[in-house]
């Protein structure tokens, strides 16, 4: 459990700091979001993620594609339920709160899955390289996809176009979970499970790069402009 916690929380906090540092004090005089809300929503996402992973790991067949797709949709809808509060509608900072909520949820889900995979390995005295690689890959893709999905849902709430952006987020989330399901379906001895594992990591990395790295500042500027606000201190 301690190994899983370190493997999940450390990279998540690094991502959290690296992405948000340019949008708050001291990088900018007037922060683009409230720090207290960001951390609160991270905690809310963490709780959501713990419950989702607990149910998925303990009660459902991880080699069932339909189950995988359902849980991907549940993750997206759990984010939407929180972000669709009226206080977040039409506001540019909702994108950041979505990112924070998403990465919190990703930590909870990744932690639960990491504990599951490592527990099996420790119980069988077989903590081998494939188990370590599988665990590390799931953690990476879950943090990438959850933070991106959260930011996308947040953008949809900020733009008041919930169906469009939530559907986009759901597509990427479902693709990643279906690929993860194939990791369990394929024969471990054949090492064919590496193919869907690389696929889900590639999909989540691409989505994260597009949503968070490339488009984030542009999206925030666009939403601010729609509200009649122009700021020249956005990161480029």
Short mmCIF file of C-alpha atoms in Angstrom, two decimals:
data_model
loop_
_atom_site.label_atom_id
_atom_site.label_comp_id
_atom_site.label_asym_id
_atom_site.label_seq_id
_atom_site.Cartn_x
_atom_site.Cartn_y
_atom_site.Cartn_z
CA UNK A 1 0.00 0.00 0.00
CA UNK A 2 2.84 2.41 0.83
CA UNK A 3 4.55 1.63 -2.47
CA UNK A 4 1.31 2.21 -4.36
CA UNK A 5 0.69 5.49 -2.51
CA UNK A 6 4.16 6.81 -3.33
CA UNK A 7 3.91 5.67 -6.97
CA UNK A 8 0.59 7.50 -7.43
CA UNK A 9 0.77 10.62 -5.26
CA UNK A 10 4.29 11.76 -6.13
CA UNK A 11 3.78 12.04 -9.93
CA UNK A 12 0.28 13.45 -9.41
CA UNK A 13 1.57 16.26 -7.20
CA UNK A 14 4.37 16.97 -9.68
CA UNK A 15 1.79 17.23 -12.49
CA UNK A 16 -0.45 19.35 -10.28
CA UNK A 17 2.32 21.84 -9.56
CA UNK A 18 3.81 21.90 -13.05
CA UNK A 19 0.50 22.58 -14.85
CA UNK A 20 -1.00 25.12 -12.43
CA UNK A 21 2.05 27.08 -11.27
CA UNK A 22 1.98 29.52 -14.23
CA UNK A 23 -1.64 30.48 -13.54
CA UNK A 24 -1.35 31.52 -9.91
CA UNK A 25 0.71 33.67 -7.56
CA UNK A 26 3.66 34.46 -7.72
CA UNK A 27 3.75 33.84 -11.49
CA UNK A 28 0.79 36.15 -12.00
CA UNK A 29 -0.37 39.00 -9.80
CA UNK A 30 -4.04 38.06 -10.15
CA UNK A 31 -4.47 34.24 -10.06
CA UNK A 32 -6.77 32.59 -12.60
CA UNK A 33 -8.38 30.39 -9.93
CA UNK A 34 -8.83 30.13 -6.15
CA UNK A 35 -6.23 27.87 -4.52
CA UNK A 36 -8.67 26.74 -1.83
CA UNK A 37 -11.20 25.55 -4.42
CA UNK A 38 -8.51 23.75 -6.41
CA UNK A 39 -7.39 21.75 -3.37
CA UNK A 40 -10.96 21.13 -2.22
CA UNK A 41 -11.92 19.72 -5.61
CA UNK A 42 -8.75 17.62 -5.68
CA UNK A 43 -9.91 16.07 -2.39
CA UNK A 44 -13.44 15.54 -3.75
CA UNK A 45 -12.02 13.83 -6.83
CA UNK A 46 -9.80 11.67 -4.63
CA UNK A 47 -12.83 10.41 -2.69
CA UNK A 48 -14.72 9.75 -5.93
CA UNK A 49 -11.76 7.83 -7.31
CA UNK A 50 -11.37 5.69 -4.18
CA UNK A 51 -15.02 4.59 -4.32
CA UNK A 52 -14.94 3.94 -8.07
CA UNK A 53 -11.76 1.85 -7.88
CA UNK A 54 -13.00 0.00 -4.78
CA UNK A 55 -16.17 -1.08 -6.60
CA UNK A 56 -14.33 -1.92 -9.83
CA UNK A 57 -11.59 -3.98 -8.15
CA UNK A 58 -13.78 -5.87 -5.68
CA UNK A 59 -17.05 -6.57 -7.44
CA UNK A 60 -16.61 -6.59 -11.22
CA UNK A 61 -14.94 -8.65 -13.93
CA UNK A 62 -11.93 -6.72 -15.19
CA UNK A 63 -11.85 -8.77 -18.40
CA UNK A 64 -15.35 -7.64 -19.42
CA UNK A 65 -15.27 -4.92 -22.09
CA UNK A 66 -18.78 -3.73 -21.26
CA UNK A 67 -17.88 -3.32 -17.58
CA UNK A 68 -14.75 -1.38 -18.53
CA UNK A 69 -16.77 1.00 -20.72
CA UNK A 70 -19.40 1.51 -18.00
CA UNK A 71 -16.78 2.42 -15.42
CA UNK A 72 -15.17 4.86 -17.85
CA UNK A 73 -18.54 6.59 -18.24
CA UNK A 74 -19.07 6.58 -14.48
CA UNK A 75 -15.76 8.40 -14.03
CA UNK A 76 -16.79 11.08 -16.52
CA UNK A 77 -20.29 11.48 -15.08
CA UNK A 78 -18.91 11.72 -11.54
CA UNK A 79 -16.85 14.71 -12.66
CA UNK A 80 -19.83 16.27 -14.42
CA UNK A 81 -22.08 15.95 -11.36
CA UNK A 82 -19.66 18.08 -9.31
CA UNK A 83 -18.75 20.60 -12.00
CA UNK A 84 -22.32 21.16 -13.16
CA UNK A 85 -23.15 23.21 -10.08
CA UNK A 86 -24.42 26.65 -11.05
CA UNK A 87 -21.47 28.37 -9.37
CA UNK A 88 -19.15 26.92 -12.04
CA UNK A 89 -21.24 27.82 -15.10
CA UNK A 90 -19.72 30.19 -17.63
CA UNK A 91 -16.51 30.84 -15.65
CA UNK A 92 -12.97 30.41 -16.97
CA UNK A 93 -11.63 29.08 -13.65
CA UNK A 94 -13.93 26.05 -14.02
CA UNK A 95 -11.39 24.58 -16.45
CA UNK A 96 -8.79 24.55 -13.66
CA UNK A 97 -11.24 23.12 -11.17
CA UNK A 98 -12.08 20.40 -13.68
CA UNK A 99 -8.40 19.59 -14.07
CA UNK A 100 -7.97 19.45 -10.29
CA UNK A 101 -11.07 17.32 -9.76
CA UNK A 102 -9.98 15.00 -12.57
CA UNK A 103 -6.45 14.48 -11.34
CA UNK A 104 -7.80 13.84 -7.84
CA UNK A 105 -10.13 11.19 -9.21
CA UNK A 106 -7.23 9.73 -11.21
CA UNK A 107 -5.15 9.41 -8.04
CA UNK A 108 -7.98 7.54 -6.30
CA UNK A 109 -8.57 5.14 -9.20
CA UNK A 110 -4.87 4.59 -9.86
CA UNK A 111 -4.16 3.94 -6.19
CA UNK A 112 -6.90 1.32 -5.97
CA UNK A 113 -5.71 -0.48 -9.09
CA UNK A 114 -2.05 -0.29 -8.02
CA UNK A 115 -2.89 -1.83 -4.63
CA UNK A 116 -4.85 -4.59 -6.40
CA UNK A 117 -2.04 -5.47 -8.82
CA UNK A 118 0.77 -5.26 -6.27
CA UNK A 119 -1.21 -7.19 -3.64
CA UNK A 120 -1.61 -10.13 -6.00
CA UNK A 121 2.10 -10.05 -6.77
CA UNK A 122 3.13 -9.88 -3.11
CA UNK A 123 0.71 -12.64 -2.07
CA UNK A 124 2.11 -14.96 -4.73
CA UNK A 125 5.71 -13.85 -4.07
CA UNK A 126 5.94 -12.95 -7.73
CA UNK A 127 6.65 -9.22 -7.99
CA UNK A 128 8.02 -9.50 -11.50
CA UNK A 129 8.87 -6.92 -14.15
CA UNK A 130 5.56 -7.34 -16.08
CA UNK A 131 3.58 -6.55 -12.90
CA UNK A 132 5.67 -3.47 -12.21
CA UNK A 133 5.37 -2.30 -15.83
CA UNK A 134 1.60 -2.92 -15.86
CA UNK A 135 1.13 -1.02 -12.59
CA UNK A 136 3.31 1.92 -13.65
CA UNK A 137 1.60 2.16 -17.04
CA UNK A 138 -1.89 2.16 -15.55
CA UNK A 139 -0.91 4.87 -13.06
CA UNK A 140 0.55 7.04 -15.83
CA UNK A 141 -2.39 6.69 -18.20
CA UNK A 142 -4.97 7.16 -15.43
CA UNK A 143 -3.40 10.42 -14.25
CA UNK A 144 -3.09 11.67 -17.84
CA UNK A 145 -6.59 10.73 -18.98
CA UNK A 146 -8.41 11.76 -15.79
CA UNK A 147 -6.85 15.22 -15.63
CA UNK A 148 -7.57 15.75 -19.34
CA UNK A 149 -11.14 14.52 -19.04
CA UNK A 150 -11.66 16.79 -16.02
CA UNK A 151 -10.35 19.82 -17.92
CA UNK A 152 -12.56 18.97 -20.91
CA UNK A 153 -15.70 18.61 -18.80
CA UNK A 154 -14.74 21.83 -17.04
CA UNK A 155 -14.45 23.56 -20.41
CA UNK A 156 -17.89 22.31 -21.38
CA UNK A 157 -19.40 23.70 -18.17
CA UNK A 158 -17.55 27.00 -18.64
CA UNK A 159 -18.78 27.32 -22.23
CA UNK A 160 -22.28 26.04 -21.30
CA UNK A 161 -21.89 23.26 -23.90
CA UNK A 162 -22.03 20.27 -21.57
CA UNK A 163 -23.17 17.56 -23.97
CA UNK A 164 -20.55 18.33 -26.61
CA UNK A 165 -17.53 18.40 -24.33
CA UNK A 166 -18.67 15.65 -21.97
CA UNK A 167 -19.21 13.36 -24.97
CA UNK A 168 -15.71 14.11 -26.23
CA UNK A 169 -14.24 13.33 -22.81
CA UNK A 170 -16.29 10.14 -22.57
CA UNK A 171 -14.99 8.83 -25.91
CA UNK A 172 -11.36 9.08 -24.83
CA UNK A 173 -12.10 7.67 -21.37
CA UNK A 174 -13.96 4.68 -22.82
CA UNK A 175 -11.21 3.96 -25.37
CA UNK A 176 -8.59 3.84 -22.61
CA UNK A 177 -10.66 1.57 -20.36
CA UNK A 178 -11.48 -0.82 -23.21
CA UNK A 179 -7.77 -1.08 -24.04
CA UNK A 180 -7.07 -1.71 -20.35
CA UNK A 181 -9.66 -4.50 -20.37
CA UNK A 182 -7.78 -6.20 -23.19
CA UNK A 183 -4.71 -6.29 -20.95
CA UNK A 184 -6.66 -8.73 -18.76
CA UNK A 185 -8.28 -10.60 -21.65
CA UNK A 186 -5.06 -11.51 -23.46
CA UNK A 187 -2.89 -14.41 -22.31
CA UNK A 188 -0.19 -13.07 -19.93
CA UNK A 189 2.32 -15.62 -21.22
CA UNK A 190 2.00 -14.35 -24.80
CA UNK A 191 2.95 -10.77 -23.89
CA UNK A 192 0.34 -9.58 -26.40
CA UNK A 193 -1.16 -7.57 -23.52
CA UNK A 194 1.68 -5.10 -24.05
CA UNK A 195 0.02 -3.89 -27.28
CA UNK A 196 -3.23 -2.55 -25.72
CA UNK A 197 -1.23 -1.25 -22.78
CA UNK A 198 0.98 0.83 -25.07
CA UNK A 199 -2.16 1.90 -26.95
CA UNK A 200 -3.93 3.24 -23.86
CA UNK A 201 -0.80 5.08 -22.76
CA UNK A 202 -0.44 6.63 -26.23
CA UNK A 203 -4.11 7.71 -26.34
CA UNK A 204 -4.02 9.26 -22.86
CA UNK A 205 -0.67 11.00 -23.54
CA UNK A 206 -1.98 12.47 -26.80
CA UNK A 207 -5.18 13.69 -25.17
CA UNK A 208 -3.29 15.22 -22.25
CA UNK A 209 -0.85 16.96 -24.57
CA UNK A 210 -3.67 18.43 -26.65
CA UNK A 211 -6.01 19.46 -23.82
CA UNK A 212 -3.62 20.56 -21.09
CA UNK A 213 -0.34 21.41 -22.75
CA UNK A 214 -1.47 22.90 -26.09
CA UNK A 215 -4.96 24.31 -25.58
CA UNK A 216 -5.33 25.24 -21.89
CA UNK A 217 -4.22 28.89 -22.02
CA UNK A 218 -6.09 29.45 -25.31
CA UNK A 219 -9.29 28.00 -23.88
CA UNK A 220 -9.04 30.16 -20.75
CA UNK A 221 -8.40 33.29 -22.85
CA UNK A 222 -11.38 32.47 -25.09
CA UNK A 223 -13.76 31.98 -22.15
CA UNK A 224 -12.54 35.18 -20.50
CA UNK A 225 -13.08 37.05 -23.76
CA UNK A 226 -16.64 35.73 -24.03
CA UNK A 227 -17.22 37.27 -20.60
CA UNK A 228 -15.78 40.61 -21.74
CA UNK A 229 -12.42 40.13 -19.99
CA UNK A 230 -9.05 40.43 -21.73
CA UNK A 231 -5.85 39.45 -19.92
CA UNK A 232 -2.31 39.71 -21.26
CA UNK A 233 -0.61 37.62 -18.58
CA UNK A 234 -1.69 34.16 -19.76
CA UNK A 235 1.18 31.69 -20.28
CA UNK A 236 2.09 31.03 -23.89
#
